[in-house]
Amino acid sequence: MEDQALEVEGQSLDQNDQSQNKLQRSSFLHATFNSVSAILGISFLTTPYALEQGGWLGLSILFAFSVICCYTAYVLGRCLTPNGSYNTIAETAFGSRARLPFTLLVQFEMIAVLVGYTISMGDNLARLFPHATLRISALEIGPSKVLLFIAFLVVLPTVWLRNLAWISYLSLFGIVTYMIITVTMIYAGAGLGIGFHHSVPHLRPENLLNIAGIYAYCFAAHCALPSVLVLSFMTSTMIYIGFAFLGGTMFGDYTLPQVSLNIPTHLVAAKLVLWLVVLLPFSKYSLCLAPIALDIESKFPWPNTSRCFVASSMLLRTGFMAFIFLLAMVFPYFETMVAFIDSASGMLVAVILPSLFYLRIYRNAMPKWEARVNYAILAVGTAVGMAGTIASIINFVHRIRSYHHPGNSTVGSPNLQHAGTALQCVGISPIQDVCKYAQIFEDV
């Protein structure tokens, strides 16, 4: 009996160990999945364009930023206290005076990212409804502006909500969206005769500064999960490279800054992809604006249940949304905006400041070689950030001047003819830049 009891007890312990191991593996895979979901963003659509612009050797920049951002995410995890935030890291490193500037920097990046999402949404809506123009007297408003205004009215009620628990579930559709886009592109290339025959150049050094911001933007979302950090970044990097290969070899020189715009719209799956890309930002507005709005609303003199508080909150959030959509209409250059966002603010938040905080907090405890690594990251991040910001501004000015002179060609414009109409509000004449789309559909 004792032997049988011991045997049963041993089997029970083995089953408990097996259950615990399965639970640990499940938790690890779940955390890895969430981490990859956080890293992948709207930059997923721009990797084919970045590959075509920079060439195969330009992928070394993607690898470099993958390694750098993986390390800076790790050091952020070390600096982060159990109940703290990035703002508390800044306060720990440089005192209470650093909290406000860092908060403003993060808020600026959030708004800039939402502008990028809004530009993407306008481009894909205009692709779905290319004839949605509005004529008021002698003024013709293009589809991008008209559809963005409609989208503004649709999205606006979601940012008024203060309970965002239900909206967070929408973020789970991100991975599904990317999977559908990838499967659709594979099907279009292999099953519909588009093929993967376009060549990608080995290197285009003149474009490296422009694509550096795009590649760095791919890893701007840090997650402090050291146990799955390396695997998450490796997985995301492979996904980015695989998708870049698909888009680059399918469309070559005709690859647009958002490859979803390249997919022929006569495919039912293509329309689904465009709608998914359109819907993807809907949950982002509430989630990104909430921290900014809540911080300002905490300073209101009224109780949060009073009519004055509710009205002021709605007015504040409406003002933020109007500002974001107005910027997207005035600056409708997706790839330039993405490069500028990461060069100007993303490089600071994701690369420079994590190493700076780490050096400040652990300067007396880290070995010399690690200090040298962080100083090197500071140097690289500063140089790339400054050069990328300048290159983005120059590129933007060049695009503005191109629209001032209709005789100049702007082949490769991300928004094509509807991008020019968005600049009418600042007195810039649009041009009919449709030759790239025409060539794409001739190839199809």
Coordinates of C-alpha atoms in Angstrom, one line a residue:
M1 CA 0.0 0.0 0.0
E2 CA 2.8 2.4 0.9
D3 CA 4.5 1.6 -2.4
Q4 CA 1.3 2.2 -4.3
A5 CA 0.8 5.5 -2.4
L6 CA 4.4 6.6 -3.2
E7 CA 3.9 5.7 -6.8
V8 CA 0.6 7.7 -7.0
E9 CA 2.3 10.6 -5.3
G10 CA 5.2 10.4 -7.7
Q11 CA 2.9 10.4 -10.7
S12 CA 1.0 13.4 -9.2
L13 CA 4.2 15.3 -8.8
D14 CA 5.3 14.5 -12.3
Q15 CA 1.9 15.7 -13.6
N16 CA 2.2 18.9 -11.6
D17 CA 5.7 19.5 -13.0
Q18 CA 4.4 18.9 -16.5
S19 CA 1.5 21.2 -16.0
Q20 CA 3.8 23.9 -14.6
N21 CA 6.2 23.5 -17.6
K22 CA 3.3 23.8 -20.0
L23 CA 2.1 26.9 -18.2
Q24 CA 5.5 28.5 -18.4
R25 CA 5.8 27.6 -22.1
S26 CA 2.3 29.1 -22.7
S27 CA 3.1 32.2 -20.8
F28 CA 6.4 32.6 -22.7
L29 CA 4.7 32.2 -26.1
H30 CA 1.9 34.5 -25.1
A31 CA 4.4 37.2 -24.0
T32 CA 6.4 36.8 -27.2
F33 CA 3.2 37.1 -29.3
N34 CA 2.3 40.3 -27.4
S35 CA 5.8 41.7 -27.8
V36 CA 5.8 41.1 -31.5
S37 CA 2.4 42.7 -31.8
A38 CA 3.7 45.8 -30.0
I39 CA 6.8 46.1 -32.2
L40 CA 5.0 45.7 -35.5
G41 CA 3.2 48.8 -36.5
I42 CA 2.3 50.9 -39.6
S43 CA 6.0 50.8 -40.6
F44 CA 5.2 47.2 -41.7
L45 CA 3.7 48.6 -44.8
T46 CA 6.7 50.8 -45.6
T47 CA 9.5 48.2 -45.5
P48 CA 9.1 47.2 -49.2
Y49 CA 9.5 50.9 -50.2
A50 CA 12.5 51.3 -47.9
L51 CA 14.1 48.2 -49.4
E52 CA 13.6 49.5 -53.0
Q53 CA 14.9 52.9 -52.0
G54 CA 18.0 51.7 -50.1
G55 CA 18.8 48.4 -51.8
W56 CA 19.7 45.1 -50.3
L57 CA 22.7 46.4 -48.5
G58 CA 20.5 49.0 -46.9
L59 CA 18.9 46.2 -44.8
S60 CA 22.1 46.4 -42.7
I61 CA 20.5 49.6 -41.2
L62 CA 17.4 47.5 -40.3
F63 CA 19.6 44.9 -38.6
A64 CA 21.6 47.6 -36.8
F65 CA 18.5 49.3 -35.3
S66 CA 17.0 46.0 -34.4
V67 CA 20.1 45.2 -32.2
I68 CA 20.3 48.8 -30.8
C69 CA 16.6 49.0 -29.9
C70 CA 16.7 45.5 -28.4
Y71 CA 19.5 46.6 -26.1
T72 CA 18.0 50.0 -25.2
A73 CA 14.7 48.2 -24.4
Y74 CA 16.6 45.9 -22.1
V75 CA 18.3 48.9 -20.3
L76 CA 14.9 50.6 -20.0
G77 CA 13.7 47.4 -18.3
R78 CA 16.5 47.6 -15.8
C79 CA 15.8 51.3 -15.1
L80 CA 12.1 50.8 -14.7
T81 CA 10.8 50.4 -11.2
P82 CA 7.9 48.0 -10.5
N83 CA 5.2 50.7 -10.3
G84 CA 7.1 53.3 -12.4
S85 CA 6.9 54.7 -15.9
Y86 CA 9.3 56.3 -18.4
N87 CA 8.6 59.6 -16.7
T88 CA 9.8 58.3 -13.4
I89 CA 13.0 57.0 -15.1
A90 CA 13.7 60.6 -16.3
E91 CA 13.0 61.9 -12.8
T92 CA 15.3 59.3 -11.2
A93 CA 18.1 60.1 -13.7
F94 CA 17.9 63.9 -13.9
G95 CA 15.6 65.1 -11.1
S96 CA 12.1 66.4 -11.0
R97 CA 12.8 69.1 -13.6
A98 CA 13.4 66.5 -16.3
R99 CA 9.9 65.0 -15.9
L100 CA 8.0 67.8 -17.7
P101 CA 10.3 68.0 -20.8
F102 CA 10.3 64.2 -21.2
T103 CA 6.6 64.1 -20.8
L104 CA 6.2 66.7 -23.6
L105 CA 8.6 64.8 -25.8
V106 CA 6.6 61.6 -25.5
Q107 CA 3.3 63.4 -26.1
F108 CA 4.8 65.1 -29.2
E109 CA 5.8 61.7 -30.5
M110 CA 2.3 60.3 -29.8
I111 CA 0.7 63.1 -31.8
A112 CA 3.2 62.7 -34.6
V113 CA 2.6 59.0 -34.8
L114 CA -1.2 59.6 -35.0
V115 CA -0.6 62.1 -37.9
G116 CA 1.3 59.3 -39.7
Y117 CA -1.6 56.9 -39.1
T118 CA -4.1 59.5 -40.3
I119 CA -2.1 60.1 -43.6
S120 CA -2.1 56.3 -44.1
M121 CA -5.9 56.1 -43.5
G122 CA -6.5 59.0 -46.0
D123 CA -4.4 57.3 -48.7
N124 CA -6.1 54.0 -48.4
L125 CA -9.6 55.5 -48.2
A126 CA -8.8 57.5 -51.4
R127 CA -7.7 54.2 -53.0
L128 CA -11.0 52.7 -52.1
F129 CA -13.1 55.7 -53.2
P130 CA -11.0 57.5 -55.9
H131 CA -13.9 59.6 -57.1
A132 CA -15.1 61.0 -53.8
T133 CA -14.4 64.6 -54.7
L134 CA -16.4 67.6 -53.6
R135 CA -16.8 70.8 -55.7
I136 CA -17.7 74.0 -54.0
S137 CA -17.9 76.8 -56.6
A138 CA -14.6 76.9 -58.3
L139 CA -12.8 74.9 -55.6
E140 CA -12.5 71.1 -56.0
I141 CA -11.6 69.2 -52.9
G142 CA -9.9 65.9 -53.5
P143 CA -10.9 62.5 -52.2
S144 CA -8.3 62.3 -49.5
K145 CA -9.5 65.5 -47.8
V146 CA -13.2 64.6 -48.2
L147 CA -12.8 61.1 -46.8
L148 CA -10.5 62.3 -44.0
F149 CA -13.2 64.7 -42.9
I150 CA -15.8 61.9 -42.9
A151 CA -13.3 59.7 -40.9
F152 CA -12.8 62.5 -38.4
L153 CA -16.5 62.6 -37.7
V154 CA -16.6 58.8 -37.3
V155 CA -13.6 58.6 -35.1
L156 CA -14.4 61.6 -32.9
P157 CA -16.9 59.9 -30.5
T158 CA -14.4 57.2 -29.7
V159 CA -11.9 59.7 -28.2
W160 CA -14.6 61.2 -26.0
L161 CA -14.8 58.0 -24.0
R162 CA -12.9 57.8 -20.8
N163 CA -13.3 54.1 -20.2
L164 CA -11.0 52.6 -22.8
A165 CA -11.1 48.9 -21.7
W166 CA -13.2 47.8 -24.7
I167 CA -11.1 49.7 -27.2
S168 CA -7.9 47.9 -26.1
Y169 CA -9.3 44.6 -27.6
L170 CA -9.2 46.2 -31.1
S171 CA -5.4 46.1 -31.0
L172 CA -5.5 42.3 -31.2
F173 CA -6.6 42.7 -34.9
G174 CA -3.1 44.1 -35.7
I175 CA -1.4 40.7 -36.2
V176 CA -4.4 39.4 -38.2
T177 CA -4.3 42.5 -40.4
Y178 CA -0.6 41.9 -41.2
M179 CA -1.2 38.2 -41.9
I180 CA -4.0 39.0 -44.3
I181 CA -1.9 41.6 -46.1
T182 CA 1.0 39.1 -46.4
V183 CA -1.2 36.3 -47.7
T184 CA -2.9 38.6 -50.2
M185 CA 0.4 39.7 -51.6
I186 CA 1.7 36.2 -51.9
Y187 CA -1.5 35.2 -53.7
A188 CA -1.3 38.2 -56.0
G189 CA 2.3 37.5 -56.8
A190 CA 2.1 33.8 -57.3
G191 CA -1.5 33.2 -58.3
L192 CA -2.4 36.2 -60.4
G193 CA 0.6 36.5 -62.6
I194 CA 2.2 39.6 -61.1
G195 CA 5.2 37.6 -60.2
F196 CA 8.4 38.4 -58.2
H197 CA 10.5 39.4 -61.2
H198 CA 11.4 43.0 -60.3
S199 CA 15.0 43.5 -59.3
V200 CA 16.1 45.5 -56.3
P201 CA 19.4 47.4 -56.5
H202 CA 22.3 46.4 -54.3
L203 CA 22.7 49.9 -52.8
R204 CA 21.4 53.4 -53.2
P205 CA 23.6 55.5 -50.9
E206 CA 21.9 58.8 -51.7
N207 CA 18.7 57.5 -50.0
L208 CA 20.2 55.9 -46.9
L209 CA 19.5 58.9 -44.6
N210 CA 15.8 58.9 -45.7
I211 CA 15.3 55.2 -45.1
A212 CA 17.3 55.2 -41.8
G213 CA 14.3 56.9 -40.1
I214 CA 11.9 54.4 -41.6
Y215 CA 13.9 51.4 -40.5
A216 CA 14.4 52.9 -37.0
Y217 CA 10.6 53.6 -36.8
C218 CA 10.1 49.8 -37.2
F219 CA 11.5 49.2 -33.7
A220 CA 10.4 52.4 -31.9
A221 CA 7.9 50.5 -29.7
H222 CA 9.8 49.2 -26.7
C223 CA 8.5 46.5 -24.4
A224 CA 10.5 45.8 -21.2
L225 CA 10.2 42.0 -21.2
P226 CA 13.8 40.7 -20.9
S227 CA 12.8 37.0 -21.1
V228 CA 11.3 37.4 -24.6
L229 CA 13.0 40.5 -25.8
V230 CA 15.6 39.0 -28.1
L231 CA 13.2 36.5 -29.6
S232 CA 10.6 39.2 -30.2
F233 CA 13.0 41.5 -32.0
M234 CA 14.4 38.6 -34.0
T235 CA 10.9 37.5 -35.1
S236 CA 9.9 41.1 -35.9
T237 CA 13.1 41.6 -38.0
M238 CA 12.5 38.4 -40.0
I239 CA 8.9 39.5 -40.6
Y240 CA 10.0 42.9 -41.8
I241 CA 12.6 41.5 -44.1
G242 CA 10.3 38.9 -45.5
F243 CA 7.5 41.4 -46.2
A244 CA 10.1 43.8 -47.7
F245 CA 11.3 41.1 -50.1
L246 CA 7.7 40.3 -51.2
G247 CA 6.8 43.9 -52.0
G248 CA 10.2 44.9 -53.4
T249 CA 10.4 42.0 -55.9
M250 CA 6.7 42.3 -56.9
F251 CA 6.7 46.0 -57.7
G252 CA 10.3 47.1 -57.9
D253 CA 10.7 50.8 -58.8
Y254 CA 7.0 51.2 -58.6
T255 CA 6.8 50.3 -54.9
L256 CA 4.8 53.0 -53.1
P257 CA 5.5 54.1 -49.5
Q258 CA 2.5 52.1 -48.4
V259 CA 2.6 48.8 -50.3
S260 CA -1.2 48.3 -49.6
L261 CA -1.7 50.9 -52.3
N262 CA 0.1 48.7 -54.8
I263 CA -2.3 45.8 -54.5
P264 CA -4.8 45.7 -57.5
T265 CA -8.2 46.8 -56.2
H266 CA -10.1 44.4 -58.4
L267 CA -9.2 41.7 -55.9
V268 CA -11.9 41.2 -53.2
A269 CA -9.0 40.4 -50.7
A270 CA -7.3 43.7 -51.7
K271 CA -10.4 45.7 -50.7
L272 CA -10.4 43.8 -47.4
V273 CA -6.7 44.7 -46.9
L274 CA -7.4 48.4 -47.6
W275 CA -10.3 48.4 -45.1
L276 CA -8.2 46.7 -42.5
V277 CA -5.5 49.3 -42.9
V278 CA -8.1 52.0 -42.7
L279 CA -9.6 50.5 -39.5
L280 CA -6.2 49.9 -37.8
P281 CA -5.8 53.5 -36.6
F282 CA -9.3 53.7 -35.0
S283 CA -8.2 52.2 -31.7
K284 CA -4.9 54.1 -31.8
Y285 CA -6.5 57.6 -31.4
S286 CA -8.2 56.9 -28.1
L287 CA -5.3 54.9 -26.6
C288 CA -2.6 57.4 -27.6
L289 CA -4.6 60.6 -26.8
A290 CA -5.9 59.3 -23.4
P291 CA -2.6 59.9 -21.5
I292 CA -2.3 63.4 -22.9
A293 CA -5.9 64.3 -22.3
L294 CA -6.1 62.7 -18.8
D295 CA -2.9 64.6 -17.7
I296 CA -4.5 68.0 -18.8
E297 CA -7.9 67.1 -17.4
S298 CA -6.5 66.3 -14.0
K299 CA -5.8 70.0 -13.7
F300 CA -9.4 71.0 -14.4
P301 CA -11.0 72.8 -11.4
W302 CA -14.3 70.9 -11.7
P303 CA -15.3 67.5 -10.4
N304 CA -15.0 64.8 -13.1
T305 CA -18.8 64.2 -13.1
S306 CA -19.8 67.8 -13.6
R307 CA -21.1 69.1 -16.9
C308 CA -18.3 71.7 -17.2
F309 CA -15.7 68.9 -16.8
V310 CA -17.4 66.7 -19.4
A311 CA -17.9 69.6 -21.9
S312 CA -14.3 70.8 -21.4
S313 CA -13.0 67.2 -21.8
M314 CA -14.9 66.8 -25.1
L315 CA -13.7 70.2 -26.4
L316 CA -10.1 69.4 -25.5
R317 CA -10.1 66.0 -27.2
T318 CA -11.9 67.4 -30.2
G319 CA -9.3 70.1 -30.5
F320 CA -6.5 67.4 -30.5
M321 CA -8.2 65.4 -33.2
A322 CA -8.8 68.5 -35.3
F323 CA -5.2 69.4 -35.0
I324 CA -4.0 65.9 -36.0
F325 CA -6.3 65.7 -39.0
L326 CA -5.4 69.2 -40.2
L327 CA -1.7 68.3 -40.1
A328 CA -2.4 65.1 -42.1
M329 CA -4.2 67.2 -44.7
V330 CA -1.5 69.9 -44.9
F331 CA 1.5 67.4 -44.9
P332 CA 0.3 64.4 -46.9
Y333 CA 3.7 62.8 -47.4
F334 CA 3.6 59.5 -45.6
E335 CA 7.2 58.3 -45.9
T336 CA 8.6 61.8 -45.2
M337 CA 6.4 62.1 -42.1
V338 CA 7.5 58.6 -40.9
A339 CA 11.2 59.4 -41.4
F340 CA 10.8 62.8 -39.7
I341 CA 8.9 61.4 -36.7
D342 CA 11.6 58.8 -35.9
S343 CA 14.6 61.1 -36.7
A344 CA 13.2 64.0 -34.7
S345 CA 11.6 62.3 -31.7
G346 CA 11.7 58.6 -32.0
M347 CA 15.5 58.5 -32.1
L348 CA 15.5 60.4 -28.8
V349 CA 12.8 58.3 -27.1
A350 CA 13.9 54.8 -28.4
V351 CA 17.7 55.1 -28.7
I352 CA 19.4 58.2 -27.1
L353 CA 17.4 58.7 -23.9
P354 CA 17.4 55.0 -22.7
S355 CA 21.2 54.9 -22.9
L356 CA 21.5 58.3 -21.3
F357 CA 19.2 57.3 -18.4
Y358 CA 21.1 54.0 -18.0
L359 CA 24.5 55.8 -17.9
R360 CA 23.1 58.3 -15.4
I361 CA 21.5 55.8 -13.0
Y362 CA 24.1 53.0 -13.2
R363 CA 27.3 55.0 -14.0
N364 CA 29.0 53.7 -10.9
A365 CA 27.9 50.1 -11.3
M366 CA 28.4 49.2 -14.9
P367 CA 31.7 47.8 -16.4
K368 CA 33.8 50.1 -18.7
W369 CA 33.0 48.1 -21.8
E370 CA 29.2 48.6 -21.3
A371 CA 29.7 52.3 -20.7
R372 CA 31.6 52.5 -24.0
V373 CA 28.7 50.6 -25.7
N374 CA 26.2 53.2 -24.4
Y375 CA 28.4 56.1 -25.4
A376 CA 28.7 54.7 -28.9
I377 CA 24.9 54.3 -29.0
L378 CA 24.5 57.9 -27.9
A379 CA 26.9 59.0 -30.7
V380 CA 25.2 56.9 -33.4
G381 CA 21.7 57.9 -32.3
T382 CA 22.6 61.6 -32.2
A383 CA 24.3 61.6 -35.6
V384 CA 21.5 59.6 -37.3
G385 CA 18.8 61.6 -35.7
M386 CA 20.2 65.0 -36.7
A387 CA 21.1 63.9 -40.2
G388 CA 17.8 62.1 -40.7
T389 CA 15.8 65.2 -39.5
I390 CA 17.7 67.5 -41.8
A391 CA 17.2 65.0 -44.7
S392 CA 13.5 64.8 -44.0
I393 CA 13.1 68.5 -43.9
I394 CA 15.0 68.9 -47.2
N395 CA 12.9 66.2 -48.8
F396 CA 9.7 67.8 -47.6
V397 CA 10.8 71.3 -48.9
H398 CA 11.6 69.6 -52.2
R399 CA 8.2 68.0 -52.4
I400 CA 6.5 71.4 -51.7
R401 CA 8.5 73.1 -54.4
S402 CA 7.6 70.3 -56.9
Y403 CA 4.0 71.1 -56.4
H404 CA 4.7 74.8 -56.9
H405 CA 6.0 73.9 -60.4
P406 CA 3.5 71.6 -62.1
G407 CA 6.0 71.0 -64.9
N408 CA 8.2 69.0 -62.6
S409 CA 7.6 65.3 -62.2
T410 CA 7.1 63.8 -58.7
V411 CA 6.9 60.2 -59.7
G412 CA 7.0 58.2 -56.5
S413 CA 4.7 60.5 -54.5
P414 CA 3.0 58.4 -51.9
N415 CA -0.4 60.0 -52.3
L416 CA -0.3 60.7 -56.1
Q417 CA -2.9 63.0 -57.4
H418 CA -5.0 63.3 -54.2
A419 CA -1.9 64.4 -52.3
G420 CA -1.7 67.6 -54.2
T421 CA -5.4 68.5 -53.5
A422 CA -4.7 68.4 -49.8
L423 CA -2.3 71.3 -50.2
Q424 CA -4.8 73.6 -51.8
C425 CA -5.5 75.0 -48.4
V426 CA -2.0 76.6 -48.3
G427 CA -2.1 77.8 -51.9
I428 CA -0.2 75.1 -53.6
S429 CA -1.3 73.8 -57.0
P430 CA -1.9 70.1 -57.3
I431 CA -0.5 68.1 -60.2
Q432 CA -1.9 64.9 -61.8
D433 CA 0.8 62.4 -60.8
V434 CA -0.9 59.2 -61.9
C435 CA 1.8 57.7 -64.1
K436 CA 3.1 55.3 -61.5
Y437 CA -0.4 53.8 -60.9
A438 CA -0.9 53.5 -64.6
Q439 CA 2.3 51.6 -65.1
I440 CA 1.5 49.3 -62.2
F441 CA -1.9 48.3 -63.6
E442 CA -0.3 47.8 -67.1
D443 CA 2.1 45.4 -65.5
V444 CA -0.8 43.6 -63.7

